[in-house]
Tab-separated table of C-alpha atoms in Angstrom:
chain	number	residue	atom	x	y	z
A	1222	MET	CA	92.531	54.928	95.868
A	1223	HIS	CA	90.934	58.300	96.375
A	1224	HIS	CA	90.714	57.518	100.123
A	1225	THR	CA	94.422	56.880	100.299
A	1226	LYS	CA	95.221	60.095	98.418
A	1227	THR	CA	92.967	61.992	100.971
A	1228	THR	CA	94.561	60.387	104.004
A	1229	SER	CA	98.195	61.340	102.709
A	1230	TRP	CA	97.304	64.842	102.298
A	1231	ARG	CA	95.561	64.951	105.699
A	1232	ASP	CA	98.919	63.472	107.172
A	1233	ALA	CA	101.037	65.919	104.925
A	1234	LEU	CA	98.940	68.934	106.373
A	1235	ARG	CA	99.218	67.633	110.026
A	1236	THR	CA	102.803	67.125	109.696
A	1237	TRP	CA	103.240	70.552	108.396
A	1238	LEU	CA	101.215	72.301	111.135
A	1239	LEU	CA	102.098	70.464	114.144
A	1240	PRO	CA	105.434	70.950	115.879
A	1241	ALA	CA	108.358	68.650	115.471
A	1242	PRO	CA	108.777	65.774	117.775
A	1243	ASN	CA	111.491	67.688	119.553
A	1244	ASP	CA	109.957	70.990	119.512
A	1245	LEU	CA	109.410	72.786	122.848
A	1246	LEU	CA	106.079	73.408	122.067
A	1247	ARG	CA	105.412	69.409	122.576
A	1248	ASP	CA	105.964	70.253	126.077
A	1249	GLY	CA	102.561	70.905	127.975
A	1250	THR	CA	104.134	73.027	130.464
A	1251	TYR	CA	106.006	75.205	128.156
A	1252	ARG	CA	103.034	75.533	126.059
A	1253	ARG	CA	100.785	76.884	128.571
A	1254	LEU	CA	103.487	79.417	129.347
A	1255	PHE	CA	103.662	80.455	125.564
A	1256	SER	CA	99.907	80.571	125.435
A	1257	SER	CA	100.001	83.324	128.382
A	1258	ILE	CA	102.541	85.267	126.593
A	1259	LEU	CA	100.693	85.396	123.530
A	1260	ILE	CA	97.549	86.511	125.328
A	1261	SER	CA	99.126	88.847	127.402
A	1262	SER	CA	101.012	90.119	124.418
A	1263	LEU	CA	97.832	90.938	122.268
A	1264	GLY	CA	96.593	92.850	125.242
A	1265	GLY	CA	99.805	94.751	125.613
A	1266	GLN	CA	99.497	96.032	121.733
A	1267	VAL	CA	96.443	97.983	122.986
A	1268	THR	CA	98.143	99.395	125.801
A	1269	MET	CA	101.415	100.448	123.598
A	1270	LEU	CA	99.091	102.455	121.235
A	1271	ALA	CA	96.253	103.497	123.739
A	1272	LEU	CA	98.474	105.034	126.450
A	1273	PRO	CA	100.531	107.187	124.314
A	1274	LEU	CA	97.615	108.303	122.034
A	1275	THR	CA	95.550	109.183	125.115
A	1276	ALA	CA	98.385	111.491	126.301
A	1277	ALA	CA	99.102	112.906	122.778
A	1278	LEU	CA	95.526	113.304	121.410
A	1279	LEU	CA	93.137	113.354	124.542
A	1280	LEU	CA	95.619	115.256	126.878
A	1281	ASP	CA	97.586	117.156	124.180
A	1282	ALA	CA	100.796	116.236	125.848
A	1283	THR	CA	104.205	117.986	124.731
A	1284	PRO	CA	107.590	116.025	123.956
A	1285	THR	CA	108.783	116.596	127.254
A	1286	GLN	CA	105.704	115.465	128.958
A	1287	MET	CA	105.942	112.293	126.874
A	1288	GLY	CA	109.622	111.919	128.065
A	1289	TRP	CA	108.627	112.135	131.642
A	1290	LEU	CA	105.802	109.651	131.072
A	1291	THR	CA	108.568	107.143	129.627
A	1292	ALA	CA	110.985	108.096	132.480
A	1293	LEU	CA	108.404	107.468	135.268
A	1294	GLU	CA	107.826	104.107	134.058
A	1295	ILE	CA	111.608	103.202	133.998
A	1296	LEU	CA	112.152	105.067	137.535
A	1297	PRO	CA	110.998	102.083	139.630
A	1298	PHE	CA	113.628	99.928	138.036
A	1299	VAL	CA	116.438	101.776	139.402
A	1300	LEU	CA	114.822	102.627	142.756
A	1301	PHE	CA	113.830	98.945	143.610
A	1302	SER	CA	115.654	96.480	141.357
A	1303	LEU	CA	118.407	95.532	143.416
A	1304	PRO	CA	116.307	95.101	146.740
A	1305	SER	CA	113.457	93.153	144.869
A	1306	GLY	CA	116.237	90.557	143.293
A	1307	VAL	CA	117.074	89.841	146.983
A	1308	TRP	CA	113.613	88.988	147.796
A	1309	LEU	CA	113.095	86.997	144.559
A	1310	ASP	CA	115.884	84.683	145.404
A	1311	ARG	CA	113.873	84.044	148.705
A	1312	VAL	CA	110.411	83.351	147.287
A	1313	ARG	CA	108.613	81.328	144.532
A	1314	LYS	CA	108.733	83.184	141.335
A	1315	LEU	CA	105.409	81.934	139.665
A	1316	PRO	CA	103.110	83.624	142.169
A	1317	VAL	CA	104.957	86.895	141.794
A	1318	TYR	CA	104.602	86.583	138.222
A	1319	ILE	CA	100.802	86.204	138.425
A	1320	ALA	CA	100.102	88.836	140.916
A	1321	GLY	CA	101.927	91.351	138.698
A	1322	GLU	CA	99.681	90.527	135.595
A	1323	LEU	CA	96.542	91.186	137.755
A	1324	THR	CA	98.143	94.329	139.397
A	1325	ILE	CA	99.001	95.578	136.013
A	1326	GLY	CA	95.598	94.878	134.749
A	1327	CYS	CA	93.928	96.862	137.493
A	1328	ALA	CA	96.450	99.759	136.800
A	1329	VAL	CA	95.589	99.820	133.055
A	1330	ALA	CA	91.819	99.754	133.972
A	1331	SER	CA	92.116	102.811	136.054
A	1332	VAL	CA	92.454	104.927	132.941
A	1333	PRO	CA	89.104	104.749	131.359
A	1334	LEU	CA	87.703	104.741	134.913
A	1335	ALA	CA	89.623	108.059	135.272
A	1336	TRP	CA	88.205	109.275	131.942
A	1337	TRP	CA	84.609	108.540	132.887
A	1338	MET	CA	84.682	110.148	136.003
A	1339	GLY	CA	86.572	113.348	134.304
A	1340	TRP	CA	89.775	112.872	136.563
A	1341	LEU	CA	91.928	112.065	133.591
A	1342	SER	CA	95.205	114.241	133.495
A	1343	MET	CA	98.875	113.771	132.708
A	1344	ALA	CA	99.526	113.365	136.432
A	1345	TRP	CA	97.067	110.421	136.413
A	1346	LEU	CA	99.286	108.794	133.447
A	1347	TYR	CA	102.376	109.604	135.426
A	1348	VAL	CA	101.143	107.580	138.331
A	1349	VAL	CA	99.867	104.527	136.210
A	1350	GLY	CA	103.252	104.602	134.291
A	1351	PHE	CA	105.186	104.554	137.954
A	1352	MET	CA	103.061	101.631	138.884
A	1353	LEU	CA	103.322	99.561	135.687
A	1354	GLY	CA	107.141	99.925	136.147
A	1355	ALA	CA	107.173	99.176	139.973
A	1356	VAL	CA	105.278	95.964	139.307
A	1357	ASN	CA	107.606	94.814	136.385
A	1358	THR	CA	110.350	95.530	138.704
A	1359	SER	CA	109.801	92.320	140.407
A	1360	ALA	CA	106.986	90.517	138.212
A	1361	GLY	CA	109.131	91.079	135.069
A	1362	SER	CA	112.223	89.544	136.562
A	1363	ALA	CA	110.119	86.676	138.013
A	1364	ALA	CA	108.708	85.765	134.588
A	1365	GLN	CA	112.156	85.427	133.106
A	1366	ILE	CA	113.282	83.182	135.987
A	1367	VAL	CA	110.245	81.157	135.483
A	1368	LEU	CA	111.277	80.105	131.907
A	1369	THR	CA	114.551	78.660	133.429
A	1370	GLN	CA	112.512	76.610	135.793
A	1371	VAL	CA	110.249	75.141	132.751
A	1372	VAL	CA	112.900	75.087	129.990
A	1373	PRO	CA	116.630	73.185	130.299
A	1374	ARG	CA	119.362	75.715	129.913
A	1375	GLU	CA	120.794	74.548	126.901
A	1376	ARG	CA	117.572	75.349	125.042
A	1377	LEU	CA	117.224	78.918	126.564
A	1378	VAL	CA	118.015	80.398	123.039
A	1379	GLU	CA	115.329	78.332	121.601
A	1380	ALA	CA	112.870	79.446	124.367
A	1381	HIS	CA	113.411	83.050	124.335
A	1382	ALA	CA	113.128	82.833	120.420
A	1383	LYS	CA	109.741	81.233	120.737
A	1384	ASN	CA	108.672	83.548	123.273
A	1385	ALA	CA	109.659	86.332	121.115
A	1386	LEU	CA	107.480	84.572	118.274
A	1387	ALA	CA	104.479	84.882	120.713
A	1388	ASN	CA	105.458	88.391	121.181
A	1389	SER	CA	105.566	89.275	117.235
A	1390	SER	CA	102.682	87.191	116.460
A	1391	ALA	CA	100.760	89.726	118.640
A	1392	GLU	CA	102.456	92.352	117.155
A	1393	VAL	CA	101.315	91.245	113.646
A	1394	VAL	CA	97.618	90.917	114.383
A	1395	GLY	CA	97.243	93.306	117.518
A	1396	PRO	CA	98.236	96.826	116.391
A	1397	GLY	CA	95.670	96.726	113.330
A	1398	LEU	CA	93.039	95.588	115.546
A	1399	ALA	CA	94.157	98.068	118.133
A	1400	GLY	CA	94.135	101.102	115.753
A	1401	ALA	CA	90.407	99.871	114.659
A	1402	LEU	CA	89.397	99.428	118.253
A	1403	ILE	CA	90.830	103.002	119.483
A	1404	LYS	CA	89.157	104.526	116.461
A	1405	LEU	CA	85.807	102.853	117.563
A	1406	VAL	CA	85.581	103.341	121.230
A	1407	GLY	CA	88.484	105.868	121.976
A	1408	ALA	CA	91.985	105.150	123.418
A	1409	PRO	CA	91.116	104.949	127.112
A	1410	VAL	CA	88.254	102.431	126.826
A	1411	ALA	CA	90.362	100.303	124.642
A	1412	LEU	CA	92.634	99.934	127.435
A	1413	LEU	CA	89.901	97.559	129.123
A	1414	VAL	CA	90.936	94.891	126.453
A	1415	ASP	CA	94.252	94.727	127.708
A	1416	ALA	CA	92.950	94.402	131.361
A	1417	THR	CA	90.861	91.494	130.341
A	1418	MET	CA	93.617	89.757	128.395
A	1419	LEU	CA	96.001	90.149	131.643
A	1420	LEU	CA	93.166	88.545	133.664
A	1421	LEU	CA	93.073	85.710	131.367
A	1422	SER	CA	96.940	85.368	131.154
A	1423	ALA	CA	96.940	85.205	135.162
A	1424	PHE	CA	94.531	82.275	134.810
A	1425	ILE	CA	96.517	80.308	132.526
A	1426	LEU	CA	99.662	80.829	134.428
A	1427	ARG	CA	97.945	79.381	137.577
A	1428	GLY	CA	98.353	75.768	135.908
A	1429	VAL	CA	102.067	75.995	134.964
A	1430	LYS	CA	104.210	73.484	136.681
A	1431	VAL	CA	107.881	74.663	137.486
A	1432	HIS	CA	110.602	72.798	138.901
A	1433	GLU	CA	112.112	75.382	141.598
A	1434	VAL	CA	115.101	74.676	143.823
A	1435	ARG	CA	115.562	77.062	146.460
A	1436	GLU	CA	118.421	76.867	148.885
A	1437	PRO	CA	117.437	77.531	152.454
A	1438	HIS	CA	118.641	80.719	154.333
A	1439	PRO	CA	119.628	79.679	157.730
A	1440	ASP	CA	120.884	83.170	158.683
A	1441	PRO	CA	119.745	85.256	155.943
A	1442	ASP	CA	121.305	88.873	155.895
A	1443	PHE	CA	119.475	91.305	153.312
A	1444	TRP	CA	122.252	93.260	152.524
A	1445	ARG	CA	124.921	90.675	152.436
A	1446	ASP	CA	122.873	88.970	149.909
A	1447	LEU	CA	122.361	92.016	147.866
A	1448	LYS	CA	125.921	92.811	147.840
A	1449	GLN	CA	126.688	89.084	146.782
A	1450	GLY	CA	124.371	89.529	143.673
A	1451	VAL	CA	126.162	92.645	142.430
A	1452	GLN	CA	129.437	91.083	143.186
A	1453	PHE	CA	128.434	88.187	141.118
A	1454	VAL	CA	127.775	90.542	138.057
A	1455	ARG	CA	130.869	92.681	138.835
A	1456	SER	CA	133.037	89.387	138.624
A	1457	GLN	CA	131.755	88.388	135.111
A	1458	ARG	CA	133.311	90.022	132.347
A	1459	LEU	CA	130.646	88.948	129.732
A	1460	LEU	CA	127.859	90.468	132.117
A	1461	ILE	CA	129.509	93.737	132.403
A	1462	ALA	CA	130.077	93.878	128.863
A	1463	LEU	CA	126.262	93.162	128.023
A	1464	ALA	CA	125.147	95.444	130.586
A	1465	THR	CA	127.077	98.378	129.207
A	1466	ALA	CA	126.091	97.653	125.567
A	1467	VAL	CA	122.599	97.086	126.163
A	1468	GLY	CA	122.550	99.858	128.587
A	1469	CYS	CA	123.494	102.211	125.874
A	1470	TRP	CA	121.042	100.679	123.494
A	1471	GLN	CA	118.203	101.337	126.026
A	1472	LEU	CA	119.133	104.904	125.907
A	1473	CYS	CA	118.793	105.058	122.089
A	1474	HIS	CA	115.523	103.016	122.222
A	1475	ASN	CA	113.677	105.135	124.906
A	1476	ALA	CA	114.831	108.458	123.436
A	1477	ALA	CA	113.092	107.285	120.161
A	1478	LEU	CA	110.324	105.826	121.685
A	1479	VAL	CA	109.158	109.090	123.282
A	1480	VAL	CA	108.722	110.834	120.086
A	1481	GLN	CA	107.731	107.982	117.683
A	1482	ILE	CA	103.788	108.448	118.318
A	1483	LEU	CA	104.231	112.435	118.429
A	1484	TYR	CA	105.893	112.140	115.118
A	1485	ALA	CA	103.241	109.797	113.489
A	1486	THR	CA	100.114	111.985	114.498
A	1487	ARG	CA	101.623	115.590	114.521
A	1488	GLU	CA	104.448	115.485	111.474
A	1489	LEU	CA	102.961	112.589	109.253
A	1490	GLY	CA	99.478	113.297	110.073
A	1491	LEU	CA	98.522	109.783	110.511
A	1492	GLY	CA	95.386	108.452	112.269
A	1493	GLU	CA	94.514	105.600	114.878
A	1494	ASN	CA	93.900	103.161	111.928
A	1495	ALA	CA	96.920	104.317	110.111
A	1496	ILE	CA	99.208	104.125	113.044
A	1497	GLY	CA	97.971	100.734	113.862
A	1498	LEU	CA	98.733	99.562	110.514
A	1499	CYS	CA	102.533	100.942	110.599
A	1500	TYR	CA	102.843	99.171	114.007
A	1501	VAL	CA	102.088	95.841	112.186
A	1502	GLY	CA	105.487	96.488	110.562
A	1503	LEU	CA	106.881	95.788	114.039
A	1504	GLY	CA	105.123	92.719	114.351
A	1505	LEU	CA	106.387	91.585	110.794
A	1506	GLY	CA	109.980	92.361	111.772
A	1507	THR	CA	109.782	90.546	115.230
A	1508	ILE	CA	108.023	87.425	113.913
A	1509	SER	CA	110.810	87.022	111.016
A	1510	ALA	CA	113.387	87.546	113.674
A	1511	SER	CA	111.971	85.230	116.156
A	1512	VAL	CA	111.383	82.338	113.503
A	1513	LEU	CA	115.077	82.796	112.403
A	1514	GLY	CA	116.871	84.080	115.468
A	1515	HIS	CA	117.765	80.683	116.775
A	1516	ARG	CA	119.463	79.692	113.547
A	1517	ILE	CA	121.180	82.949	112.759
A	1518	SER	CA	122.497	82.832	116.450
A	1519	LYS	CA	123.687	79.244	115.773
A	1520	ARG	CA	125.398	80.048	112.586
A	1521	LEU	CA	127.069	83.401	113.694
A	1522	GLY	CA	127.258	83.139	117.235
A	1523	SER	CA	125.118	84.950	120.260
A	1524	GLY	CA	127.702	87.651	120.554
A	1525	PRO	CA	127.864	88.873	116.782
A	1526	THR	CA	124.069	88.363	116.293
A	1527	LEU	CA	123.618	90.597	119.342
A	1528	VAL	CA	125.965	93.418	117.693
A	1529	ALA	CA	123.806	92.958	114.569
A	1530	GLY	CA	120.648	93.643	116.327
A	1531	PHE	CA	122.415	97.142	117.571
A	1532	GLY	CA	123.233	98.083	113.940
A	1533	ILE	CA	119.593	97.130	112.429
A	1534	CYS	CA	118.077	99.275	115.003
A	1535	GLY	CA	120.301	102.299	114.373
A	1536	VAL	CA	119.687	102.192	110.435
A	1537	GLY	CA	115.753	101.877	111.243
A	1538	TRP	CA	115.922	105.136	113.442
A	1539	LEU	CA	117.908	107.109	110.804
A	1540	LEU	CA	115.237	106.142	107.792
A	1541	PRO	CA	112.272	108.792	109.074
A	1542	ALA	CA	115.189	111.316	110.523
A	1543	LEU	CA	116.729	111.485	106.835
A	1544	ILE	CA	113.327	111.147	104.756
A	1545	PRO	CA	110.901	114.133	105.078
A	1546	PRO	CA	107.400	113.709	105.629
A	1547	GLY	CA	105.158	112.591	103.045
A	1548	PRO	CA	104.266	109.444	101.318
A	1549	TRP	CA	108.079	108.195	101.589
A	1550	GLY	CA	107.888	109.641	105.044
A	1551	VAL	CA	105.246	107.143	105.997
A	1552	ALA	CA	107.151	104.377	104.380
A	1553	ALA	CA	110.175	105.325	106.375
A	1554	PHE	CA	108.414	105.354	109.575
A	1555	ALA	CA	106.898	101.889	109.036
A	1556	ALA	CA	110.165	100.448	107.949
A	1557	MET	CA	111.760	102.010	111.220
A	1558	LEU	CA	109.269	99.624	112.943
A	1559	VAL	CA	110.010	96.614	110.963
A	1560	CYS	CA	113.915	97.236	111.779
A	1561	PHE	CA	113.398	97.749	115.393
A	1562	GLY	CA	111.317	94.456	115.213
A	1563	ILE	CA	114.097	92.763	113.932
A	1564	GLY	CA	116.697	94.142	115.905
A	1565	ALA	CA	115.133	94.413	119.276
A	1566	VAL	CA	114.350	90.290	118.976
A	1567	LEU	CA	118.415	89.583	117.986
A	1568	VAL	CA	119.459	91.883	120.926
A	1569	PHE	CA	116.936	90.272	123.454
A	1570	ILE	CA	117.036	86.479	122.812
A	1571	ASN	CA	120.713	86.411	122.792
A	1572	PHE	CA	121.297	88.969	125.874
A	1573	LEU	CA	118.790	87.117	127.925
A	1574	SER	CA	120.013	83.575	127.162
A	1575	LEU	CA	123.989	84.589	127.800
A	1576	ARG	CA	123.178	86.287	130.964
A	1577	GLN	CA	120.980	83.197	132.302
A	1578	ALA	CA	123.393	80.506	131.082
A	1579	VAL	CA	126.344	82.141	132.909
A	1580	THR	CA	124.424	82.482	136.250
A	1581	PRO	CA	123.901	79.649	139.002
A	1582	GLU	CA	120.206	79.140	139.848
A	1583	PRO	CA	120.568	80.351	143.436
A	1584	LEU	CA	121.490	83.926	142.119
A	1585	LEU	CA	119.153	84.192	139.020
A	1586	GLY	CA	116.937	86.520	141.017
A	1587	ARG	CA	120.050	88.861	142.041
A	1588	MET	CA	121.643	88.717	138.639
A	1589	THR	CA	118.376	89.279	136.733
A	1590	SER	CA	117.316	92.403	139.004
A	1591	THR	CA	121.029	93.832	138.748
A	1592	MET	CA	121.472	93.330	135.145
A	1593	ARG	CA	117.693	95.070	134.716
A	1594	TRP	CA	119.113	97.882	136.914
A	1595	LEU	CA	121.931	98.511	135.043
A	1596	ILE	CA	120.592	98.516	131.648
A	1597	LEU	CA	117.705	100.685	132.477
A	1598	ILE	CA	119.930	103.500	134.383
A	1599	PRO	CA	120.633	104.979	130.883
A	1600	ALA	CA	116.911	104.397	129.840
A	1601	GLY	CA	115.386	107.339	131.932
A	1602	PRO	CA	118.089	110.105	130.802
A	1603	GLY	CA	117.421	108.731	127.145
A	1604	ALA	CA	113.935	109.517	127.515
A	1605	LEU	CA	114.053	112.666	129.208
A	1606	PHE	CA	116.967	113.865	126.491
A	1607	GLY	CA	114.660	112.372	123.656
A	1608	GLY	CA	111.671	114.642	124.705
A	1609	TRP	CA	113.980	117.655	125.435
A	1610	LEU	CA	115.535	117.391	121.884
A	1611	GLY	CA	112.220	116.610	120.203
A	1612	GLU	CA	110.712	119.781	122.174
A	1613	HIS	CA	113.661	122.239	121.600
A	1614	ALA	CA	114.995	120.942	118.085
A	1615	SER	CA	112.570	118.768	116.224
A	1616	LEU	CA	111.367	115.307	116.622
A	1617	ARG	CA	113.357	114.000	113.726
A	1618	SER	CA	116.433	115.233	115.405
A	1619	THR	CA	115.982	112.873	118.348
A	1620	LEU	CA	115.442	109.743	115.716
A	1621	LEU	CA	118.784	111.265	114.117
A	1622	PHE	CA	120.498	110.875	117.697
A	1623	SER	CA	119.186	107.325	118.268
A	1624	GLY	CA	120.151	106.110	114.976
A	1625	LEU	CA	123.688	107.600	114.805
A	1626	THR	CA	124.410	106.445	118.433
A	1627	ALA	CA	123.179	102.896	117.829
A	1628	LEU	CA	125.203	102.613	114.964
A	1629	LEU	CA	128.418	103.953	116.933
A	1630	LEU	CA	127.462	101.287	119.937
A	1631	ALA	CA	127.404	98.555	117.051
A	1632	LEU	CA	131.024	99.487	116.085
A	1633	LEU	CA	132.133	99.543	119.646
A	1634	ALA	CA	130.471	96.428	120.499
A	1635	TRP	CA	132.006	94.632	117.686
A	1636	ARG	CA	135.399	95.694	118.782
A	1637	ASN	CA	134.969	94.262	122.401
A	1638	ASP	CA	136.282	90.883	121.962
A	1639	VAL	CA	134.263	89.879	125.071
A	1640	ILE	CA	131.062	90.210	123.196
A	1641	ARG	CA	132.283	89.452	119.702
A	1642	ASN	CA	134.120	86.090	120.560
A	1643	VAL	CA	130.801	84.574	122.326
A	1644	ARG	CA	129.581	81.926	119.888
A	1645	GLN	CA	128.061	79.380	122.348
A	1646	LEU	CA	126.317	79.688	125.489
A	1647	PRO	CA	128.565	79.622	128.388
A	1648	LYS	CA	128.346	77.144	131.726
A	1649	PRO	CA	127.210	78.660	134.914
A	1650	ALA	CA	129.878	80.270	136.681
A	1651	GLN	CA	131.010	80.154	140.146
A	1652	ALA	CA	129.245	82.628	142.746
A	1653	ALA	CA	131.926	84.452	144.641
A	1654	VAL	CA	131.324	84.070	148.247
């Protein structure tokens, strides 16, 4: 009798812990991709804190310099996204993804090397930021397309939600560990952890099996192919509406991003450990939205859920802008990160799924690079304006600008019937010849 109860208890625990029979994590190929994303995200949490802290604390960067650091990471997307999309549609995507992980690892590892050699400066960080952006221009797009080669299109929202869950799990554990690590060994040295994680991620990706269909190009014309990708995006009202809305959101996000660490260190007086603990809130927000995002999108529809994400981010940015420094100010800063985690996940799991669902497979590379190009064009000016406003007005003024603009964006996006009326993922559209 006792043995039967023990067996039942173990079976119940195994049922609760293991994925459901139809869960994506039951698929070995997707599970490998998920593991790579999780490990890479854990390392990325270190860089997310260590790189700006290196600039703010070690190099005493001004808000304008922080704006340039963010803008230079975005610049390669504007310069190279369109041609890289044409190239991606002609090559296998997984090797590009793996090479990107390795190259970013080397770029990140160069920061502690420069610090040891006495070469570290804002100019060095600018170069590293530009390299990160340049690699992500192609490798980041390749990573998004690899997912469509592993997961059926009708399960893309679920897959993006699970990928966001991997990121958010790292965001819960990572910032606290990153803050303690930075406090222990210093921000530059802590970046070696991310470099190691990226190496491990690339090793795992080598074993991912993808199903890739590439149409031959009997008479390839680079500029004709590039034009076809742009024309396809122009021909889809949904893609134009999404690019406009998410581009405006990127402007708000990058303006706020520039001043966040400066506000935490210089106005709230927080140290590395305290900042790491506040950033755990980002993970709590993203993990809750990752778990519930798929269900919310099914109930409300992809378009309305996307709009809700804009509004939640806007409320978050307003909190520290309206609540002065002090204990409540610290709580408002942490709450801002929670709201951003929730809002950003709701925005991107639906934005990525909608744009991938409407696009035929031969055009995925060009569509992805074109859409990334469009939404990141406003990001650079947003970062520069956020830094300028933070330096010439106040850091809280930048957060106020981001919050009010995001709420206005949510209102305008809701009034756009192309976005508001999208309830289910569309079928792939026909490419314009």
